[in-house]
CSV table of C-alpha atoms in Angstrom, one decimal:
chain,number,residue,atom,x,y,z
A,27,MET,CA,0.0,0.6,-0.4
A,28,LYS,CA,1.2,3.5,-1.1
A,29,LEU,CA,2.3,5.3,1.6
A,30,ALA,CA,0.0,8.0,1.7
A,31,ASN,CA,-3.2,5.7,0.6
A,32,TYR,CA,-2.0,4.7,4.3
A,33,LEU,CA,-2.6,8.5,5.7
A,34,VAL,CA,-5.8,8.9,3.9
A,35,LEU,CA,-7.3,5.7,6.2
A,36,CYS,CA,-5.2,6.8,8.8
A,37,ARG,CA,-6.6,10.0,8.6
A,38,GLN,CA,-11.0,8.1,8.1
A,39,ALA,CA,-9.9,6.2,10.6
A,40,SER,CA,-9.2,8.8,13.6
A,41,GLU,CA,-12.2,11.0,11.3
A,42,ARG,CA,-14.7,8.0,12.2
A,43,LEU,CA,-13.6,7.2,16.7
A,44,SER,CA,-14.1,11.5,16.8
A,45,ILE,CA,-18.0,10.4,15.5
A,46,THR,CA,-17.9,7.6,17.8
A,47,GLY,CA,-16.0,8.8,21.1
A,48,VAL,CA,-18.3,9.3,23.8
A,49,ALA,CA,-16.7,12.6,24.4
A,50,MET,CA,-17.2,14.4,21.1
A,51,ASN,CA,-19.4,16.9,21.1
A,52,TRP,CA,-22.3,16.5,18.8
A,53,ASN,CA,-23.6,19.9,18.8
A,54,ASN,CA,-22.4,20.9,15.6
A,55,TRP,CA,-23.3,17.9,13.8
A,56,LEU,CA,-26.8,17.6,15.0
A,57,ASP,CA,-26.9,20.6,13.5
A,58,ASP,CA,-25.6,20.3,10.3
A,59,TYR,CA,-27.6,16.7,9.9
A,60,PHE,CA,-31.1,18.1,11.4
A,61,GLY,CA,-30.7,21.0,8.9
A,62,ARG,CA,-31.0,18.8,6.0
A,63,PHE,CA,-34.3,19.1,7.2
A,64,SER,CA,-35.3,22.2,6.7
A,65,PRO,CA,-36.0,21.9,2.4
A,66,ALA,CA,-39.2,20.2,4.1
A,67,PHE,CA,-41.0,23.1,5.3
A,68,ASP,CA,-40.5,25.7,2.6
A,69,GLU,CA,-43.2,27.5,1.6
A,70,LYS,CA,-42.8,25.8,-2.2
A,71,VAL,CA,-43.6,22.9,-1.1
A,72,ARG,CA,-47.1,24.0,0.1
A,73,PRO,CA,-49.2,23.8,-4.0
A,74,SER,CA,-48.4,20.1,-4.3
A,75,LEU,CA,-49.2,19.5,-0.9
A,76,GLU,CA,-52.7,21.1,-1.6
A,77,ALA,CA,-52.6,19.1,-4.9
A,78,PHE,CA,-52.2,16.0,-3.4
A,79,HIS,CA,-55.0,16.9,-0.9
A,80,ASP,CA,-57.3,17.8,-3.5
A,81,LEU,CA,-56.5,14.5,-5.8
A,82,ALA,CA,-57.4,12.8,-2.4
A,83,CYS,CA,-60.0,14.5,-2.0
A,84,GLN,CA,-61.9,13.8,-5.1
A,85,LEU,CA,-61.3,9.6,-5.7
A,86,ARG,CA,-63.0,10.0,-2.1
A,87,GLN,CA,-65.9,11.7,-3.8
A,88,ASN,CA,-65.6,9.4,-6.9
A,89,GLY,CA,-64.9,6.4,-4.8
A,90,ARG,CA,-62.0,5.5,-6.5
A,91,LYS,CA,-58.4,4.8,-4.6
A,92,LEU,CA,-55.0,5.4,-4.0
A,93,ILE,CA,-52.1,2.7,-5.2
A,94,PHE,CA,-49.0,3.0,-3.3
A,95,ALA,CA,-45.6,1.9,-4.9
A,96,GLY,CA,-42.3,1.1,-3.9
A,97,ASN,CA,-38.6,-0.5,-2.4
A,98,GLY,CA,-37.0,-1.2,0.2
A,99,ALA,CA,-38.1,1.8,3.2
A,100,SER,CA,-40.1,3.2,0.3
A,101,ALA,CA,-42.0,0.0,0.1
A,102,SER,CA,-42.6,0.8,4.7
A,103,ILE,CA,-43.8,4.1,3.6
A,104,SER,CA,-45.9,2.2,1.2
A,105,SER,CA,-47.5,0.2,3.8
A,106,HIS,CA,-48.1,3.3,5.7
A,107,GLY,CA,-49.5,5.3,3.5
A,108,ALA,CA,-52.1,3.4,2.8
A,109,VAL,CA,-53.3,3.0,5.7
A,110,ASP,CA,-53.2,6.0,7.7
A,111,PHE,CA,-55.1,7.1,3.8
A,112,SER,CA,-57.7,4.2,5.0
A,113,LYS,CA,-58.7,4.6,8.3
A,114,GLN,CA,-57.5,7.8,9.0
A,115,ALA,CA,-58.0,10.2,5.8
A,116,LYS,CA,-61.5,7.8,4.0
A,117,VAL,CA,-59.6,7.6,1.3
A,118,ARG,CA,-59.5,3.8,-0.2
A,119,ALA,CA,-55.9,3.0,-0.6
A,120,ILE,CA,-53.7,-0.5,-1.3
A,121,ASP,CA,-50.1,-1.0,-1.7
A,122,PHE,CA,-48.0,-3.9,-3.8
A,123,ASN,CA,-46.1,-5.3,-0.4
A,124,GLU,CA,-47.1,-9.0,-0.2
A,125,PRO,CA,-44.7,-11.1,-1.2
A,126,ASN,CA,-46.1,-13.2,-3.0
A,127,LEU,CA,-47.4,-11.1,-5.6
A,128,ILE,CA,-44.1,-9.6,-5.6
A,129,THR,CA,-42.3,-12.5,-6.3
A,130,ALA,CA,-44.5,-14.6,-8.7
A,131,PHE,CA,-44.7,-11.0,-11.4
A,132,SER,CA,-41.0,-10.7,-10.2
A,133,ASN,CA,-40.6,-14.1,-11.7
A,134,ASP,CA,-42.9,-14.1,-14.3
A,135,TYR,CA,-42.2,-11.1,-16.1
A,136,GLY,CA,-39.5,-9.5,-14.5
A,137,PHE,CA,-38.3,-7.1,-11.9
A,138,GLU,CA,-38.6,-4.2,-13.9
A,139,ASN,CA,-42.0,-4.5,-14.1
A,140,TRP,CA,-43.6,-6.3,-11.4
A,141,ILE,CA,-45.2,-2.7,-10.4
A,142,ALA,CA,-46.4,-2.2,-14.0
A,143,ARG,CA,-47.8,-5.6,-14.4
A,144,ALA,CA,-49.7,-5.4,-10.6
A,145,THR,CA,-50.5,-1.7,-11.6
A,146,GLN,CA,-52.4,-2.7,-14.1
A,147,ILE,CA,-54.3,-5.9,-12.5
A,148,TYR,CA,-55.6,-3.4,-9.9
A,149,ALA,CA,-55.8,-0.3,-11.5
A,150,ASP,CA,-59.4,0.9,-11.5
A,151,LEU,CA,-59.8,3.9,-14.1
A,152,GLY,CA,-60.7,7.3,-12.1
A,153,ASP,CA,-57.5,5.6,-9.7
A,154,ALA,CA,-54.3,7.6,-8.7
A,155,LEU,CA,-50.9,5.8,-8.1
A,156,VAL,CA,-48.2,6.9,-5.1
A,157,LEU,CA,-44.7,6.2,-6.7
A,158,ILE,CA,-41.9,6.7,-3.9
A,159,SER,CA,-38.0,6.0,-4.6
A,160,VAL,CA,-35.3,8.3,-3.3
A,161,SER,CA,-33.1,7.7,-6.1
A,162,GLY,CA,-36.1,8.7,-9.0
A,163,ALA,CA,-34.4,5.5,-11.2
A,164,SER,CA,-35.4,2.7,-9.9
A,165,PRO,CA,-36.6,0.8,-12.8
A,166,ASN,CA,-39.8,-1.4,-11.7
A,167,VAL,CA,-40.8,2.1,-10.1
A,168,VAL,CA,-40.2,4.1,-13.3
A,169,ARG,CA,-41.7,2.0,-15.5
A,170,ALA,CA,-44.8,1.4,-13.1
A,171,ALA,CA,-45.1,5.8,-13.6
A,172,GLU,CA,-45.0,5.8,-17.5
A,173,THR,CA,-47.7,2.4,-18.0
A,174,ALA,CA,-49.5,4.3,-15.4
A,175,LYS,CA,-50.0,7.7,-17.4
A,176,HIS,CA,-50.1,4.8,-20.5
A,177,MET,CA,-53.9,4.3,-18.7
A,178,GLY,CA,-55.1,7.2,-18.0
A,179,LEU,CA,-54.1,7.3,-14.8
A,180,GLN,CA,-52.2,11.1,-11.8
A,181,VAL,CA,-49.3,10.4,-11.3
A,182,VAL,CA,-47.5,10.8,-8.2
A,183,THR,CA,-43.9,10.8,-7.0
A,184,PHE,CA,-42.1,11.2,-4.1
A,185,THR,CA,-38.0,11.5,-5.0
A,186,GLY,CA,-35.0,12.9,-3.3
A,187,LYS,CA,-31.0,13.0,-5.0
A,188,ALA,CA,-31.7,15.3,-8.1
A,189,GLU,CA,-34.3,17.1,-9.3
A,190,SER,CA,-34.1,15.6,-12.6
A,191,ASN,CA,-34.8,12.0,-11.8
A,192,PRO,CA,-36.8,9.9,-14.3
A,193,LEU,CA,-39.7,9.3,-11.6
A,194,HIS,CA,-39.8,13.3,-11.0
A,195,GLN,CA,-40.1,14.3,-13.9
A,196,LEU,CA,-43.0,11.2,-15.0
A,197,GLY,CA,-45.4,13.2,-11.8
A,198,ASP,CA,-48.5,15.2,-12.2
A,199,ILE,CA,-48.0,15.7,-8.7
A,200,ARG,CA,-44.9,16.0,-7.8
A,201,PHE,CA,-43.2,16.1,-4.5
A,202,HIS,CA,-39.0,16.2,-4.2
A,203,MET,CA,-36.2,16.2,-1.0
A,204,PRO,CA,-33.0,18.1,-2.8
A,205,SER,CA,-30.9,15.1,-0.1
A,206,ASN,CA,-28.9,12.5,-1.2
A,207,ALA,CA,-28.9,11.7,2.1
A,208,TYR,CA,-31.3,8.3,2.6
A,209,ASN,CA,-32.6,8.5,6.3
A,210,VAL,CA,-33.6,12.4,5.7
A,211,VAL,CA,-34.9,12.0,2.2
A,212,GLU,CA,-37.7,9.4,3.7
A,213,ALA,CA,-38.4,10.5,7.5
A,214,VAL,CA,-39.5,13.9,4.4
A,215,HIS,CA,-41.3,11.9,2.3
A,216,MET,CA,-43.0,10.0,5.5
A,217,LEU,CA,-44.0,13.6,6.2
A,218,TRP,CA,-45.5,15.1,3.8
A,219,LEU,CA,-48.0,11.8,3.9
A,220,THR,CA,-49.1,12.3,6.9
A,221,THR,CA,-49.5,16.1,6.7
A,222,VAL,CA,-51.7,15.3,3.6
A,223,VAL,CA,-53.3,12.5,5.9
A,224,ASP,CA,-54.4,15.5,8.3
A,225,MET,CA,-54.6,17.8,6.2
A,226,LEU,CA,-58.0,15.5,5.1
A,227,VAL,CA,-59.4,14.5,8.6
A,228,GLY,CA,-59.0,18.5,9.1
A,229,GLN,CA,-57.2,18.7,12.6
A,230,ALA,CA,-53.7,17.5,13.5
A,231,GLU,CA,-54.8,16.3,16.6
A,232,TYR,CA,-57.8,13.4,16.3
A,233,SER,CA,-58.9,10.4,17.7
A,234,VAL,CA,-57.4,6.9,15.8
A,235,THR,CA,-60.6,4.5,16.5
A,236,ASN,CA,-63.2,7.0,15.0
């Protein structure tokens, strides 16, 4: 190993130790970390929140549904969103997180096509598809958006990283968190989704058993 490379590794190890050491002052690190969430509260997000609220109201009135999908943590956010929209906001919603569905459709149609094929089967005219992806570039999510638009469905997108990502470009209602930090983007996606739920309910505090 070259001396320069060795010194870089030593410095990186030292930095890791300083981060995990018990004596570290976390104030600056946390100030920077929490500052990364500030775009979530920018006023330019509000038109998208209002548009999603209005779309959900329309779906509720017309007896149509939201369909949520994503990969990994975005799949978990999809499940949370589907439950809260159905239970709290009274907007029928489903997600595609059934293992048999995922494995069967991926096996038969390819992983890049399984969400699109599920959308073709489960979506009815007048439904809307909500797609969540930090990168906005996952082929199965992008193809699902393309399929939904071909079917005449409204597409709501939640993305991060570069605003030029393909999923963001395909959205009719678009949410974008300009960050490369996965946990930050995913937390903000959840925040925005639950904000719309509470907008539909009309208040922030309410009984969850009604």
